[in-house]
Short mmCIF file of C-alpha atoms in Angstrom, two decimals:
data_model
loop_
_atom_site.label_atom_id
_atom_site.label_comp_id
_atom_site.label_asym_id
_atom_site.label_seq_id
_atom_site.Cartn_x
_atom_site.Cartn_y
_atom_site.Cartn_z
CA ASP A 114 17.68 2.61 7.54
CA ALA A 115 15.31 0.87 9.79
CA GLY A 116 12.21 1.54 7.36
CA VAL A 117 9.03 3.05 8.39
CA ILE A 118 8.33 2.24 12.20
CA GLN A 119 4.76 1.77 13.47
CA SER A 120 3.48 1.09 17.04
CA PRO A 121 1.75 -0.72 18.66
CA ARG A 122 1.97 -3.54 16.33
CA HIS A 123 -1.23 -4.90 17.95
CA GLU A 124 -3.99 -3.17 19.79
CA VAL A 125 -6.96 -4.54 21.34
CA THR A 126 -9.39 -1.73 23.17
CA GLU A 127 -13.34 -1.51 24.01
CA MET A 128 -15.80 0.50 22.29
CA GLY A 129 -15.50 3.82 23.21
CA GLN A 130 -11.78 4.21 24.02
CA GLU A 131 -9.37 6.55 22.15
CA VAL A 132 -6.70 4.80 20.23
CA THR A 133 -3.49 6.40 19.03
CA LEU A 134 -1.53 4.80 16.29
CA ARG A 135 2.08 5.89 15.87
CA CYS A 136 4.27 6.33 12.85
CA LYS A 137 7.96 7.15 12.26
CA PRO A 138 8.85 7.59 8.38
CA ILE A 139 11.96 6.80 6.73
CA SER A 140 14.33 9.72 6.98
CA GLY A 141 14.62 12.27 4.39
CA HIS A 142 10.79 11.27 3.10
CA ASP A 143 8.68 14.19 2.17
CA TYR A 144 5.62 12.48 2.16
CA LEU A 145 3.64 10.30 4.69
CA PHE A 146 0.37 8.50 4.08
CA TRP A 147 -2.22 6.52 6.34
CA TYR A 148 -3.76 3.62 5.06
CA ARG A 149 -6.39 1.28 6.61
CA GLN A 150 -6.84 -2.53 5.22
CA THR A 151 -9.76 -4.78 5.83
CA MET A 152 -11.09 -7.76 3.99
CA MET A 153 -14.37 -5.53 3.14
CA ARG A 154 -12.80 -2.89 1.42
CA GLY A 155 -8.85 -3.65 0.99
CA LEU A 156 -6.33 -1.07 0.98
CA GLU A 157 -7.95 2.23 1.61
CA LEU A 158 -6.13 5.80 1.77
CA LEU A 159 -6.95 7.76 4.67
CA ILE A 160 -4.86 10.76 4.79
CA TYR A 161 -1.45 11.81 3.41
CA PHE A 162 0.96 14.79 4.25
CA ASN A 163 3.68 16.62 2.66
CA ASN A 164 6.37 18.22 4.56
CA ASN A 165 4.24 17.86 7.73
CA VAL A 166 1.29 19.40 6.14
CA PRO A 167 -2.10 17.49 5.37
CA ILE A 168 -2.71 17.57 1.70
CA ASP A 169 -5.72 15.31 1.21
CA ASP A 170 -7.83 13.86 4.02
CA SER A 171 -10.77 12.91 1.75
CA GLY A 172 -10.31 9.35 2.62
CA MET A 173 -10.86 10.00 6.53
CA PRO A 174 -14.04 8.12 7.55
CA GLU A 175 -15.48 10.60 9.81
CA ASP A 176 -14.79 13.33 12.60
CA ARG A 177 -13.66 10.38 14.86
CA PHE A 178 -10.56 9.92 12.97
CA SER A 179 -7.64 12.63 13.16
CA ALA A 180 -4.15 12.63 12.02
CA LYS A 181 -1.35 15.00 12.89
CA MET A 182 2.37 15.27 11.82
CA PRO A 183 4.11 17.70 14.40
CA ASN A 184 7.53 17.01 12.70
CA ALA A 185 9.24 15.25 9.98
CA SER A 186 9.87 12.06 11.77
CA PHE A 187 6.44 11.62 13.69
CA SER A 188 2.98 11.10 12.69
CA THR A 189 0.09 9.86 14.85
CA LEU A 190 -3.43 8.68 13.43
CA LYS A 191 -6.07 9.18 16.42
CA ILE A 192 -9.67 7.40 16.63
CA GLN A 193 -11.93 8.79 19.54
CA PRO A 194 -14.38 7.12 20.37
CA SER A 195 -13.51 4.05 18.79
CA GLU A 196 -16.03 1.62 17.15
CA PRO A 197 -16.05 -2.09 16.25
CA ARG A 198 -16.15 -1.42 12.92
CA ASP A 199 -12.83 0.59 13.19
CA SER A 200 -11.07 -3.01 13.22
CA ALA A 201 -8.47 -3.44 10.71
CA VAL A 202 -4.85 -3.07 9.95
CA TYR A 203 -3.48 0.35 9.70
CA PHE A 204 -0.59 0.89 7.49
CA CYS A 205 1.68 4.08 7.51
CA ALA A 206 3.94 4.52 4.29
CA SER A 207 6.38 7.02 3.30
CA SER A 208 7.70 8.40 0.00
CA PHE A 209 10.48 10.64 -1.30
CA GLY A 210 8.64 12.90 -3.57
CA LYS A 211 11.76 14.69 -4.97
CA THR A 212 11.56 14.99 -8.37
CA SER A 213 15.12 14.05 -8.63
CA GLU A 214 14.81 10.62 -7.14
CA SER A 215 14.24 7.82 -9.47
CA ARG A 216 11.58 6.25 -7.24
CA GLN A 217 9.94 9.40 -5.99
CA PHE A 218 6.47 8.01 -6.27
CA THR A 219 7.33 4.62 -4.44
CA GLN A 220 5.59 4.46 -1.06
CA TYR A 221 7.42 2.40 1.67
CA PHE A 222 5.14 0.46 4.16
CA GLY A 223 5.65 -0.11 7.71
CA PRO A 224 4.51 -3.13 9.34
CA GLY A 225 1.17 -2.14 10.46
CA THR A 226 -0.96 -1.80 13.18
CA ARG A 227 -3.53 -4.57 13.97
CA LEU A 228 -6.70 -2.87 15.70
CA THR A 229 -9.30 -4.88 17.17
CA VAL A 230 -12.31 -2.83 18.89
CA LEU A 231 -14.76 -5.27 21.00
CA GLY I 270 -26.61 -11.59 7.37
CA GLU I 271 -23.76 -12.82 6.04
CA SER I 272 -20.92 -10.24 5.11
CA VAL I 273 -19.57 -9.75 1.93
CA GLY I 274 -15.92 -9.34 1.52
CA LEU I 275 -13.53 -8.61 -1.30
CA HIS I 276 -13.21 -11.56 -3.55
CA LEU I 277 -9.44 -11.91 -4.42
CA PRO I 278 -8.35 -13.26 -7.63
CA THR I 279 -6.26 -16.43 -6.98
CA LEU I 280 -3.54 -18.01 -8.86
CA SER I 281 -2.00 -21.43 -7.91
CA VAL I 282 0.95 -22.51 -9.51
CA GLN I 283 3.46 -25.45 -8.78
CA GLU I 284 6.65 -24.76 -7.37
CA GLY I 285 9.50 -24.04 -10.08
CA ASP I 286 6.91 -22.95 -12.77
CA ASN I 287 6.33 -19.42 -14.07
CA SER I 288 3.84 -17.20 -12.63
CA ILE I 289 2.00 -14.19 -14.48
CA ILE I 290 -0.11 -11.87 -12.67
CA ASN I 291 -2.38 -9.49 -14.63
CA CYS I 292 -3.76 -6.04 -13.67
CA ALA I 293 -6.25 -3.64 -15.68
CA TYR I 294 -5.47 0.02 -14.60
CA SER I 295 -7.88 2.83 -14.98
CA ASN I 296 -6.09 5.96 -16.07
CA SER I 297 -4.64 6.40 -19.38
CA ALA I 298 -2.85 9.55 -18.25
CA SER I 299 -0.86 7.33 -15.29
CA ASP I 300 2.74 8.04 -15.55
CA TYR I 301 4.42 5.36 -13.22
CA PHE I 302 3.45 1.94 -12.07
CA ILE I 303 4.60 -0.01 -9.10
CA TRP I 304 4.03 -3.93 -8.11
CA TYR I 305 3.69 -4.56 -4.41
CA LYS I 306 3.98 -7.97 -2.50
CA GLN I 307 2.22 -8.47 0.84
CA GLU I 308 2.93 -11.58 2.89
CA SER I 309 0.64 -12.43 5.41
CA GLY I 310 1.08 -10.41 8.44
CA LYS I 311 3.03 -7.62 6.86
CA GLY I 312 2.83 -4.52 5.10
CA PRO I 313 2.90 -4.25 1.03
CA GLN I 314 6.49 -4.39 -0.11
CA PHE I 315 7.95 -2.87 -2.99
CA ILE I 316 8.73 -5.13 -5.77
CA ILE I 317 9.51 -3.39 -9.11
CA ASP I 318 8.62 -0.28 -10.71
CA ILE I 319 8.24 1.04 -14.62
CA ARG I 320 7.52 4.42 -16.09
CA SER I 321 5.05 4.91 -18.99
CA ASN I 322 7.81 5.54 -21.37
CA MET I 323 8.89 1.94 -21.03
CA ASP I 324 7.28 -1.51 -21.97
CA LYS I 325 9.33 -3.79 -19.99
CA ARG I 326 11.52 -3.71 -17.10
CA GLN I 327 13.25 -6.73 -15.58
CA GLY I 328 14.30 -7.32 -11.92
CA GLN I 329 15.63 -10.24 -10.28
CA ARG I 330 13.19 -13.37 -11.24
CA VAL I 331 10.67 -10.84 -12.01
CA THR I 332 9.65 -8.88 -15.19
CA VAL I 333 6.93 -6.18 -15.43
CA LEU I 334 5.23 -5.58 -18.88
CA LEU I 335 3.31 -2.38 -19.66
CA ASN I 336 0.82 -2.19 -22.35
CA LYS I 337 -0.52 1.30 -22.60
CA THR I 338 -3.00 0.58 -25.61
CA VAL I 339 -5.00 -1.75 -23.39
CA LYS I 340 -4.10 -0.34 -19.93
CA HIS I 341 -2.71 -3.47 -18.82
CA LEU I 342 0.16 -4.42 -16.69
CA SER I 343 1.61 -7.99 -15.59
CA LEU I 344 4.24 -9.15 -13.39
CA GLN I 345 6.10 -12.18 -14.19
CA ILE I 346 7.84 -14.41 -11.53
CA ALA I 347 10.21 -16.95 -12.78
CA ALA I 348 10.85 -20.29 -11.19
CA THR I 349 8.21 -19.57 -8.32
CA GLN I 350 9.53 -20.27 -4.80
CA PRO I 351 7.46 -20.87 -1.88
CA GLY I 352 8.60 -17.48 -0.68
CA ASP I 353 6.69 -16.21 -3.51
CA SER I 354 3.11 -16.82 -2.01
CA ALA I 355 1.36 -13.83 -1.08
CA VAL I 356 -0.74 -11.00 -2.51
CA TYR I 357 0.43 -8.93 -5.08
CA PHE I 358 -0.96 -5.53 -5.98
CA CYS I 359 -0.51 -3.33 -8.59
CA ALA I 360 -0.49 0.58 -8.16
CA GLU I 361 -0.58 3.49 -10.71
CA ALA I 362 0.72 7.17 -10.21
CA PRO I 363 -1.40 9.74 -12.22
CA ARG I 364 0.54 12.43 -13.85
CA GLY I 365 0.66 15.71 -12.36
CA GLN I 366 -1.00 16.98 -9.22
CA GLY I 367 -1.60 13.96 -6.96
CA ALA I 368 0.85 11.75 -8.39
CA GLN I 369 1.94 10.97 -5.03
CA LYS I 370 -1.52 9.40 -4.53
CA LEU I 371 -0.84 6.10 -5.51
CA VAL I 372 -4.10 3.84 -6.94
CA PHE I 373 -3.93 0.52 -5.58
CA GLY I 374 -5.60 -2.35 -7.49
CA GLN I 375 -7.67 -5.05 -5.49
CA GLY I 376 -4.75 -7.64 -5.49
CA THR I 377 -4.19 -11.08 -6.44
CA ARG I 378 -3.50 -14.07 -3.97
CA LEU I 379 -0.71 -16.25 -5.53
CA THR I 380 -0.23 -19.82 -3.97
CA ILE I 381 2.64 -22.02 -4.83
CA ASN I 382 1.98 -25.62 -4.48
CA PRO I 383 5.04 -27.95 -3.66
#
C-alpha cells in the first residue's frame, strides 16, 4: 500500500488567496483526519470523517476553513481567504475503525503539506 | 513582541545507550495508547501500541510500559542509533464514543550524540 498521499507537499501563496489541500487515505480505512501542526500550538485536530461523513469539526479554526470528503478515496481541506497565521504543516491521517482490526484506532499519517501564506 | 512557542522536552543520549521517554496521560478511561515518531519534515509514524489490559509490550528495540495507577506511559529504545533522532509523541484513545479521536501529547525531542 502506498500509504496516505497528500498534495501538494509545499504551497506558497499570498494572503487572500484560496488554498486547497488534498488527501488520499489508505484504501479500506473508514476514518480520515485533518491536523495542523505549528511550533506555537503543536499538533491540532481540525476535523475528522467516518465513511465520508464529517463527525467532529470542532477544531476548525473559523469559517474560512472547510473540508469535504466526496468519496472514500479523496478529501480536501480548503482555506478561503488564506491569512499569514494559517501558515503551518497540514497532515491528513486515516484509520481502520473496524472493531475486528487489532489496530482500529491507529492513525496513519501522510507526509504533510507545508503551507506558507505571505 | 517575542512569540512564545511550545517548549518541547528534550532528551539527549549517547549513541548505543538506552533511551526512556515518558508521557503522562490525562484520561483514566483511555483504553488504548500509541507511540509515534516524527522525523524532521515527515509525518508522525506509528511505532508501537498497547491496550489498557496490558502493562508491557515489546517490539523491535522498543518497549512500551503502561502504569495505569499513575497514568504514565513510557517508551524504551534500546541501543539508540542516529536514526532514532526525532520527536516522539504519545497518544491515547478514550473509551467509547470518540475513541477514534486520539489525544496527542506535546512530544519529546530525542537527540542522539555520536
